[in-house]
Short mmCIF file of C-alpha atoms and ligand atoms in Angstrom, two decimals:
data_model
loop_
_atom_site.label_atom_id
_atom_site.label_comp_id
_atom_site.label_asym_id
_atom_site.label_seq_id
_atom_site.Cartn_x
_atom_site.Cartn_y
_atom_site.Cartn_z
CA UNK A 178 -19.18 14.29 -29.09
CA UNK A 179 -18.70 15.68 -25.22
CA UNK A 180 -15.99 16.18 -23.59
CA UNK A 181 -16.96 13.30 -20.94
CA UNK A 182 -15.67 9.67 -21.72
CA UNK A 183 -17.98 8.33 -19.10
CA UNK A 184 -21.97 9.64 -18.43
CA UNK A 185 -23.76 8.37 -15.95
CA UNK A 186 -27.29 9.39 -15.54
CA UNK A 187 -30.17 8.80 -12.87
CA UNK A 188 -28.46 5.76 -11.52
CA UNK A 189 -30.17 3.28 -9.41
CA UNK A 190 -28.71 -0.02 -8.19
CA UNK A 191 -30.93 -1.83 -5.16
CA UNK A 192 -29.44 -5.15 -4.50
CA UNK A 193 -31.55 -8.50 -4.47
CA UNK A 194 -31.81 -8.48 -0.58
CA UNK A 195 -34.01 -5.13 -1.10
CA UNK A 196 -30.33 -2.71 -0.14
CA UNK A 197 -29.98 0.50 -2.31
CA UNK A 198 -26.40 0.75 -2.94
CA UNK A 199 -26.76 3.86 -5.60
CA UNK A 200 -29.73 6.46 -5.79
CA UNK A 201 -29.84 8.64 -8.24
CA UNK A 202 -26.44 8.91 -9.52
CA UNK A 203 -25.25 11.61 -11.94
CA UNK A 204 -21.69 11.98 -12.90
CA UNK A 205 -19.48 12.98 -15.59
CA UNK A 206 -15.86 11.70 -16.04
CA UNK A 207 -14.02 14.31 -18.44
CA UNK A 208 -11.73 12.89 -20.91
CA UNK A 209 -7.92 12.61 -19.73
CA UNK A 210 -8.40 13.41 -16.42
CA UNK A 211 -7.64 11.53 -12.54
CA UNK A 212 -10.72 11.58 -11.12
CA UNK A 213 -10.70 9.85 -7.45
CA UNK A 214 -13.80 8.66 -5.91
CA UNK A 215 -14.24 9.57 -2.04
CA UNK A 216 -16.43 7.64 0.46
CA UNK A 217 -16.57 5.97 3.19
CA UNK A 218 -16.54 1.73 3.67
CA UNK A 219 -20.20 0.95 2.12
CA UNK A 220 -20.77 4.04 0.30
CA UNK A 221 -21.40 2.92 -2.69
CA UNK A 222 -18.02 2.86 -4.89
CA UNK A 223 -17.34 -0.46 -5.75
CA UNK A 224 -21.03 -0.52 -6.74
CA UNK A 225 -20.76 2.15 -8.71
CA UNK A 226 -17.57 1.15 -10.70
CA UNK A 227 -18.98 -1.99 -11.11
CA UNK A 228 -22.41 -1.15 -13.20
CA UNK A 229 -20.03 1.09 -15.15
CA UNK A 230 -17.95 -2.42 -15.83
CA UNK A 231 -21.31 -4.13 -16.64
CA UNK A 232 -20.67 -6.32 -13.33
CA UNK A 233 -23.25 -5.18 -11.13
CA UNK A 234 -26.34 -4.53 -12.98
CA UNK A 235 -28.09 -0.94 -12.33
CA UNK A 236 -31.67 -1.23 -11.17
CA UNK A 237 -32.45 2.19 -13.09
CA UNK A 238 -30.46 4.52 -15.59
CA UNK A 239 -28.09 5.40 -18.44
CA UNK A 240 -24.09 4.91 -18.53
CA UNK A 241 -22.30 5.87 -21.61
CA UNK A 242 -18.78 5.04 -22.18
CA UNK A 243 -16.95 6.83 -25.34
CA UNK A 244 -20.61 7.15 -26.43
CA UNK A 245 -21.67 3.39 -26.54
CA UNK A 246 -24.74 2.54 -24.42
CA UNK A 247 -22.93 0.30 -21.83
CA UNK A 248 -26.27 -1.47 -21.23
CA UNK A 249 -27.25 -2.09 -24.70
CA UNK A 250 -24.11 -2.11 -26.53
CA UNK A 251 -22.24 -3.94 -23.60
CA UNK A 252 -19.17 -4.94 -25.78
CA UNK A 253 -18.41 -2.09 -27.45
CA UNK A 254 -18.51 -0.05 -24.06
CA UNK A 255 -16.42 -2.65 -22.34
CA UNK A 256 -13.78 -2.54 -24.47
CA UNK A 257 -13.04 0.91 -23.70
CA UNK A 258 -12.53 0.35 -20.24
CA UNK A 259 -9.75 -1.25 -18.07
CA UNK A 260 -10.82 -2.22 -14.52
CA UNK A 261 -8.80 -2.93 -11.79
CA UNK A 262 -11.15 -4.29 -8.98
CA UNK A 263 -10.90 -4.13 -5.07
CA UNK A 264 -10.49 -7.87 -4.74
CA UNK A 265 -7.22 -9.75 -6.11
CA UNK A 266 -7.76 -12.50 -8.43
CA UNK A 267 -4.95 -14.04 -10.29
CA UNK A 268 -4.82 -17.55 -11.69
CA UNK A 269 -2.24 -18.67 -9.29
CA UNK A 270 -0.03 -20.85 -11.96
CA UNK A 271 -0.61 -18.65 -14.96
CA UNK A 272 2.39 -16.79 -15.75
CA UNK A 273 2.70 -13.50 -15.74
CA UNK A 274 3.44 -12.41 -19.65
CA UNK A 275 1.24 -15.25 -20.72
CA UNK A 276 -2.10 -13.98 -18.48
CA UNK A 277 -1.49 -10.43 -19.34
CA UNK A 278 -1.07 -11.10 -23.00
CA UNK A 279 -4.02 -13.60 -22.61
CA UNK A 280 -6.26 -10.56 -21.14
CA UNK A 281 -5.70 -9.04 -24.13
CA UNK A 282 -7.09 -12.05 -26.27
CA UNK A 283 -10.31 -11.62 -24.01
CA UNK A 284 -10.94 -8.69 -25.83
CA UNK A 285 -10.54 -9.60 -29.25
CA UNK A 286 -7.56 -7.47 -29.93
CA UNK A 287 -4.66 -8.91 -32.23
CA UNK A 288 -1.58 -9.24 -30.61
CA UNK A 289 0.94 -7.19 -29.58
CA UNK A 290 4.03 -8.07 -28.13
CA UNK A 291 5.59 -4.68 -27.70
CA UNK A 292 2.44 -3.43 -25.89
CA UNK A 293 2.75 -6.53 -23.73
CA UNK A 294 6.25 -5.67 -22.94
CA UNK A 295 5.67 -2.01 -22.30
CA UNK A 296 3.35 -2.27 -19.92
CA UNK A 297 5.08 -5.00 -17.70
CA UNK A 298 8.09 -2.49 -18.23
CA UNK A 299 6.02 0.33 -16.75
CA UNK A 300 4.78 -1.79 -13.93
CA UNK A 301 8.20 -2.91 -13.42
CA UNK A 302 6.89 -6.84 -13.80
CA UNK A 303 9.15 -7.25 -16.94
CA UNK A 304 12.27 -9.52 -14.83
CA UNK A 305 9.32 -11.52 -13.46
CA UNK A 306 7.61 -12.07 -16.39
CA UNK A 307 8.12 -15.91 -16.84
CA UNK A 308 7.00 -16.29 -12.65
CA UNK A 309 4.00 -17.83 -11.97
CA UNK A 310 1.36 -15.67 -10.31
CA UNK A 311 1.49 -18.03 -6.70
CA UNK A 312 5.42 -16.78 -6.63
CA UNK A 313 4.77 -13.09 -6.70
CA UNK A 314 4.43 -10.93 -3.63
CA UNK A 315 0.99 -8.96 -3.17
CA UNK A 316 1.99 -6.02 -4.55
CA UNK A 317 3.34 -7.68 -7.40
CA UNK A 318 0.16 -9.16 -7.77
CA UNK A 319 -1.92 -6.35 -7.96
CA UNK A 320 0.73 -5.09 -10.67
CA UNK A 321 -0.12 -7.59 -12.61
CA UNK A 322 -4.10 -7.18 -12.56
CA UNK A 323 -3.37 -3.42 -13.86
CA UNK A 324 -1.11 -5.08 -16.18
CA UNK A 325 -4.04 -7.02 -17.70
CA UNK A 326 -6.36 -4.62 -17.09
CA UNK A 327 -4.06 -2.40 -19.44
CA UNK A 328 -3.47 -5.48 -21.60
CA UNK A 329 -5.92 -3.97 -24.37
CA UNK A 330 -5.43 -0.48 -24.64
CA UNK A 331 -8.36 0.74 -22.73
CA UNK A 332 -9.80 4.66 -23.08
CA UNK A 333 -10.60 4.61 -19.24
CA UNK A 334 -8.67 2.62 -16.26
CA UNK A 335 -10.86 2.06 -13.19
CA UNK A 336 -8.83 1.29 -10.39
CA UNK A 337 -10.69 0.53 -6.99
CA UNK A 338 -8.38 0.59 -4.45
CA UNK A 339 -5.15 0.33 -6.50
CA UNK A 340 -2.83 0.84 -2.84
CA UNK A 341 -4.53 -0.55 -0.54
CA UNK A 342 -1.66 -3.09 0.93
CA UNK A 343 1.13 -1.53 -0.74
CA UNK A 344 4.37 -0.49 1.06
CA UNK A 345 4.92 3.28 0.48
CA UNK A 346 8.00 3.09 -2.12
CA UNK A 347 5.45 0.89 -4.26
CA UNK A 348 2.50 3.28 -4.02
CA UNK A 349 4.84 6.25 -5.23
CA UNK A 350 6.03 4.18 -8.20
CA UNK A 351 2.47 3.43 -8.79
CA UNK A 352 1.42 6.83 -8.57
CA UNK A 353 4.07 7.33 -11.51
CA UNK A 354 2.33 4.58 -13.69
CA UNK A 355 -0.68 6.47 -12.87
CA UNK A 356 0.37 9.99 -13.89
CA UNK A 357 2.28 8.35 -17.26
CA UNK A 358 -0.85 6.38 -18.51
CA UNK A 359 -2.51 10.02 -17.53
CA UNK A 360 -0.20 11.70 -20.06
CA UNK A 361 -0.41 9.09 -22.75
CA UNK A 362 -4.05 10.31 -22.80
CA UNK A 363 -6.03 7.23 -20.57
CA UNK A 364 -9.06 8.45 -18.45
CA UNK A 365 -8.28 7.31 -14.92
CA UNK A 366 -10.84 6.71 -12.73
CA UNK A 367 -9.82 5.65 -8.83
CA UNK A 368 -11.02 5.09 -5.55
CA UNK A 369 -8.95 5.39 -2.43
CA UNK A 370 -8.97 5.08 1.49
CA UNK A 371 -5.57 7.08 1.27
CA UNK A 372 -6.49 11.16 1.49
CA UNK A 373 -3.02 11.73 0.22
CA UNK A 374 -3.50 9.82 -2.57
CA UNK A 375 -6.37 11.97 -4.05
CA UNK A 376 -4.51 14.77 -2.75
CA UNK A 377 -1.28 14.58 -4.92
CA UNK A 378 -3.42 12.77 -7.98
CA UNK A 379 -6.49 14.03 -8.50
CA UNK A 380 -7.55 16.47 -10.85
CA UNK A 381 -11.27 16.05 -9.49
CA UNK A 382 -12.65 14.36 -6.62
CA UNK A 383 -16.51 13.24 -6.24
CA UNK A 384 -17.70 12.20 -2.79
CA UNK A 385 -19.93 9.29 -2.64
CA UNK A 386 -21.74 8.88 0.90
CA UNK A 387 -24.71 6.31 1.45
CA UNK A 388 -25.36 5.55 -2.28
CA UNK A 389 -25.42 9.43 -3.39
CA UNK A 390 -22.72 11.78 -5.28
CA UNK A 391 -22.59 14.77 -2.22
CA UNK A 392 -19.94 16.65 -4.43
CA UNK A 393 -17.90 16.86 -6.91
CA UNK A 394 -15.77 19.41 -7.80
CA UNK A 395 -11.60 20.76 -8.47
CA UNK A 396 -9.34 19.29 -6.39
CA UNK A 397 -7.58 22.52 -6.04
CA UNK A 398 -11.32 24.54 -5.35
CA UNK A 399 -11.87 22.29 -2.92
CA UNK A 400 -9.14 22.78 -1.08
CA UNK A 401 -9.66 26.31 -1.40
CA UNK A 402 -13.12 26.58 -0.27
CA UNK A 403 -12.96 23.97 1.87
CA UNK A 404 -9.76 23.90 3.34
CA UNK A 405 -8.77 26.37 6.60
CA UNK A 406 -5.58 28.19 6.68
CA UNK A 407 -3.28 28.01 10.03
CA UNK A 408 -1.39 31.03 10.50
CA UNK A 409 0.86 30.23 13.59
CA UNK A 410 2.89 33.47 14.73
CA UNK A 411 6.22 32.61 17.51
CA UNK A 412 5.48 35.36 20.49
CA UNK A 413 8.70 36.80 21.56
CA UNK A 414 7.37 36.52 25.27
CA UNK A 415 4.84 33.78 26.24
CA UNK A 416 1.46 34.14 27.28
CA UNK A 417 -0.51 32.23 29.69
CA UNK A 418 -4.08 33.25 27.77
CA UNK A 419 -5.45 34.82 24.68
CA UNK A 420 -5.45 38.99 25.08
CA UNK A 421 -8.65 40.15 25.01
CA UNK A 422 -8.38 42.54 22.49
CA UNK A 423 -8.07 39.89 20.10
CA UNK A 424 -10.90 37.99 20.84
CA UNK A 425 -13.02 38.63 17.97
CA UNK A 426 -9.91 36.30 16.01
CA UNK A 427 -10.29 32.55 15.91
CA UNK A 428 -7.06 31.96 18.04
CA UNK A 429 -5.73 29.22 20.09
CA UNK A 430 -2.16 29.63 22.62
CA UNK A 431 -0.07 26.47 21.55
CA UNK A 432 3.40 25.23 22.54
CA UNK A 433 2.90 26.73 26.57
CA UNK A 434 2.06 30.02 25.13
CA UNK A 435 4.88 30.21 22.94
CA UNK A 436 2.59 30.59 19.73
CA UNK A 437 -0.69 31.56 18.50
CA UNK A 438 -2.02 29.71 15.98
CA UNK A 439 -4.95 31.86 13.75
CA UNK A 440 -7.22 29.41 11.83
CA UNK A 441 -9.08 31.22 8.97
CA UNK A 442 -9.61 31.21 4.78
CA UNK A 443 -12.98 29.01 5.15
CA UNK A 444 -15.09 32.35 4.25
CA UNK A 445 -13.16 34.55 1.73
CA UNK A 446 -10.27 36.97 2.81
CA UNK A 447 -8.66 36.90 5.87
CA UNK A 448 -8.13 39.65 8.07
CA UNK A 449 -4.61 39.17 8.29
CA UNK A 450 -3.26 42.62 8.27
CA UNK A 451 -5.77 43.49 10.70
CA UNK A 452 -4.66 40.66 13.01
CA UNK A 453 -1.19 41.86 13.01
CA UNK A 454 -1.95 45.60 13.45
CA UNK A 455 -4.21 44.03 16.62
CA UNK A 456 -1.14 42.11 17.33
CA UNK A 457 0.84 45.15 17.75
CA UNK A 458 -2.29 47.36 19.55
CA UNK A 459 -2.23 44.57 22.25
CA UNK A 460 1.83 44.62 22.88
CA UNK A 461 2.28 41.32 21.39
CA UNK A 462 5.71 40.96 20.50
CA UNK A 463 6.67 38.18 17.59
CA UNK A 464 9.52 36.70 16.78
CA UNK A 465 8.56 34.54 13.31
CA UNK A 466 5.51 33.43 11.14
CA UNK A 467 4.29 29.87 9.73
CA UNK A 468 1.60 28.95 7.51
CA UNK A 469 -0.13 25.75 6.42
CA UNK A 470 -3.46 24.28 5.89
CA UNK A 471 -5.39 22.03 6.21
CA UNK A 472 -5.01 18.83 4.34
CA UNK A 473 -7.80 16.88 2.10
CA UNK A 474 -8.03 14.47 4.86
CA UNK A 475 -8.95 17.20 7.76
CA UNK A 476 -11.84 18.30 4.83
CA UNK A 477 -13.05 14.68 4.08
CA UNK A 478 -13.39 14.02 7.79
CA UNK A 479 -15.12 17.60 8.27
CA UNK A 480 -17.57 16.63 5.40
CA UNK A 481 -18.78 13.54 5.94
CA UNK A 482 -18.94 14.66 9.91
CA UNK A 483 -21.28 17.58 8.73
CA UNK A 484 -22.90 15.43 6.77
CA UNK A 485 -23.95 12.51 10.01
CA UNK A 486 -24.81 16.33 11.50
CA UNK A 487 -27.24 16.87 9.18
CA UNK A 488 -28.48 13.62 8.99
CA UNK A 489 -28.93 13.46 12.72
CA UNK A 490 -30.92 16.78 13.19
CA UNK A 491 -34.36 16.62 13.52
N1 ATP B 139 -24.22 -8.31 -3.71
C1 ATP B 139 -24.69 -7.49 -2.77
N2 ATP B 139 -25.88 -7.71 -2.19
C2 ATP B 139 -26.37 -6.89 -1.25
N3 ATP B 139 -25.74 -5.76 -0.82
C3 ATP B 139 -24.55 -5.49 -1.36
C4 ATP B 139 -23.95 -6.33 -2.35
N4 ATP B 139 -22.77 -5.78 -2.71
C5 ATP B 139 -22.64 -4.68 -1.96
N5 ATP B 139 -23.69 -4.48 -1.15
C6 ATP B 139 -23.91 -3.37 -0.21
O1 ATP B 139 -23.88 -2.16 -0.92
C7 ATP B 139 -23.23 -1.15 -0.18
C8 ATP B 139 -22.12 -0.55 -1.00
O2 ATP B 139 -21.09 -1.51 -1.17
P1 ATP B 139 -19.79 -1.18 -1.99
O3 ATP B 139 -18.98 -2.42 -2.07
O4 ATP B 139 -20.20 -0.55 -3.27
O5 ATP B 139 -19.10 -0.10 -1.05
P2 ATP B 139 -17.68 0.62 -1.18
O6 ATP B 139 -17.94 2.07 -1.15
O7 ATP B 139 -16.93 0.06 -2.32
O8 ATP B 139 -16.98 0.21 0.20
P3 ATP B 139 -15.43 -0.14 0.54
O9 ATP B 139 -14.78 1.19 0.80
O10 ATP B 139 -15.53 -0.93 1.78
O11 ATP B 139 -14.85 -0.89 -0.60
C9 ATP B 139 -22.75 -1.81 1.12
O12 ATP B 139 -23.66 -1.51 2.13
C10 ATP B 139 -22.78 -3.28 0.79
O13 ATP B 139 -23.07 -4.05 1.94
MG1 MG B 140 -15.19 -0.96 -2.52
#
C-alpha cells in the first residue's frame, strides 16, 4: 500500500480528430492532501481529470485509484472518487435532497439520511433542500453538484473549476467545505483559474502546460524558490536616480524617488546586510522598511512565460 490514493503512469490521451490532449503523464496524488492543478485554457486538465473519472478514455497508460486498476476494474475505482466537473448539469426539476440522495443510489450505497443531511448542511443547501434545481441560483447550483458528488462518501473529490462564477463570500465558504472534507480525511484534487485559490489551499500544485506535467512540487517550496522578495526601503530625502555605488543591486526608484524597492531571494541568500551597509557608504538616508513577495500568480505567469521562451528559441 503507497502513500498515493491516485497513480497515474505514462499517460496518453489523443483525441479522435488526431489532438494529443495528454503525453506522457506521470503523477502522484498523496493521500489527504489539496492538490491544485495549474494550466492554462487547453492544457490539458479537464482531460486529465476526466480519464481519471473513466470519462475520457486514455489512448495509453495506467491510473490507479486506492489501488484498483481504473481501466480494468472501472467500478471499484469509481467509487472511490467524487467528481465535480467544469460544466453544470443539474436535472432542472429534480429536487435538491432527492438528486443528491439519488447520486448516492448511483453508486450502490445503502442509504443514509444523516450523510444526506450533513453534507447539504456543510454546503449550506439544507433550507433549500425541497427547491427544485431550475429555482436555485448558480452558485447554488454548483453546491449541489459537490453535494452529489459527495453523496457517496468518496476517498478523492475532483473538483474542476469549483469557483469559477462564484461571488467572493461564496468562494471563501467554499474554501471552508474544502479544508473540512480535507480534515475529515478526503483526497482533494482541484483545478483553478484563481492563483489565490491554490495559493491559500494547496498543499501541492502540479503545472500542466500543452498536455505535459512541467512541475510539481510544495506549495510553500515553490514559493520559496520561485517566488522574489521586494524589499522597499522609504529614503529620508528623494532621489532623482539610482547611486551608482549601488549598482551591482537589482534596484528600481519608485514613488518620485521616495523609495527603493530591492527585488531579490530567486537565488539563495540575499545580500541584505550588505545592501544596507552600501546604503549607508552612499549617504542614503532611510526613514522605514517594507517587505513582500511575490505572489503565486506573478510565478505562474513567469513560468508559463519562460516556458513560450523556451519554446520559441531556436
Ligand atoms: N472531445 C475532444 N475532441 C478533440 N479535442 C478535444 C476534446 N476535448 C478536449 N479537446 C482538446 O484538448 C485540449 C485540452 O482540453 P481540456 O478541456 O482538457 O483543457 P483544460 O486545461 O481543462 O482547459 P480549460 O482551462 O479551458 O478548462 C484542448 O486543446 C481541447 O481543444
Ligand atoms: Mg477544463
Amino acid at each position: 500500500m503507497t502513500a498515493s490514493v491516485i497513480d497515474i503512469a505514462g499517460l496518453y490521451k489523443t483525441y479522435d480528430n488526431g489532438f494529443s490532449a495528454l503525453a506522457d503523464v506521470n503523477l502522484a496524488i498523496d493521500r489527504g492532501e489539496i492538490f491544485a492543478l495549474l494550466g492554462p485554457n487547453g492544457a490539458g486538465k479537464t482531460t486529465l481529470i476526466n480519464t481519471v473519472c473513466g470519462i475520457v478514455t486514455p489512448t495509453a497508460g495506467t491510473i490507479h485509484v486506492n489501488g484498483h486498476d481504473a481501466l480494468r476494474d472501472f467500478r471499484a475505482a469509481r467509487a472511490c472518487i467524487g467528481l465535480v466537473p467544469q460544466e453544470l448539469t443539474v436535472e432542472p426539476f429534480a429536487k435538491v435532497a432527492a438528486t443528491t440522495k439519488f447520486s448516492r443510489g448511483l453508486f450502490g450505497k445503502p442509504r443514509d439520511d444523516a450523510h444526506i443531511e450533513r453534507v447539504l448542511r456543510d454546503l449550506s443547501l439544507w433550507d433549500k433542500r425541497d427547491n427544485s434545481n431550475r429555482e436555485l441560483s448558480g452558485g447554488m447550483k454548483r453546491r449541489v453538484m459537490i453535494a452529489k458528488a459527495l453523496s457517496h462518501q468518496p476517498d478523492v473529490l475532483f473538483l474542476d473549476e469549483p469557483t469559477a462564477g462564484v461571488d467572493v463570500e461564496l468562494r471563501r465558504s467554499m474554501w471552508n467545505v474544502v479544508r473540512g472534507l480535507r480534515d475529515r480525511g478526503v483526497t482533494i484534487v482541484l483545478t483553478t483559474h484563481y492563483l489565490e485559490e491554490a495559493e491559500l489551499m494547496a498543499d501541492r500544485i502540479g503545472v500542466i502546460r500543452d498536455g505535459h506535467i512541467a512541475l510539481v512540487d510544495d506549495k510553500t517550496a515553490l514559493m520559496d524558490k520561485l517566488g522574489q522578495k521586494r524589499l522597499t526601503v522609504r529614503l529620508s530625502t528623494p532621489l532623482d536616480r539610482v547611486p551608482d555605488r549601488l549598482a551591482d543591486y537589482d534596484l528600481a526608484l519608485a514613488g518620485d524617488g521616495h523609495a527603493l524597492v530591492y527585488t531579490y531571494g530567486r537565488d539563495g541568500d540575499a545580500p541584505v546586510r550588505a545592501l544596507f551597509d552600501d546604503l549607508s557608504r552612499a549617504g542614503v538616508a532611510w526613514s522605514d522598511v517594507d517587505t513582500d513577495q511575490s505572489s503565486l500568480e506573478e510565478i505562474f505567469v513567469d513560468l508559463i512565460g519562460r516556458t513560450d521562451d523556451t519554446e520559441s528559441s531556436p
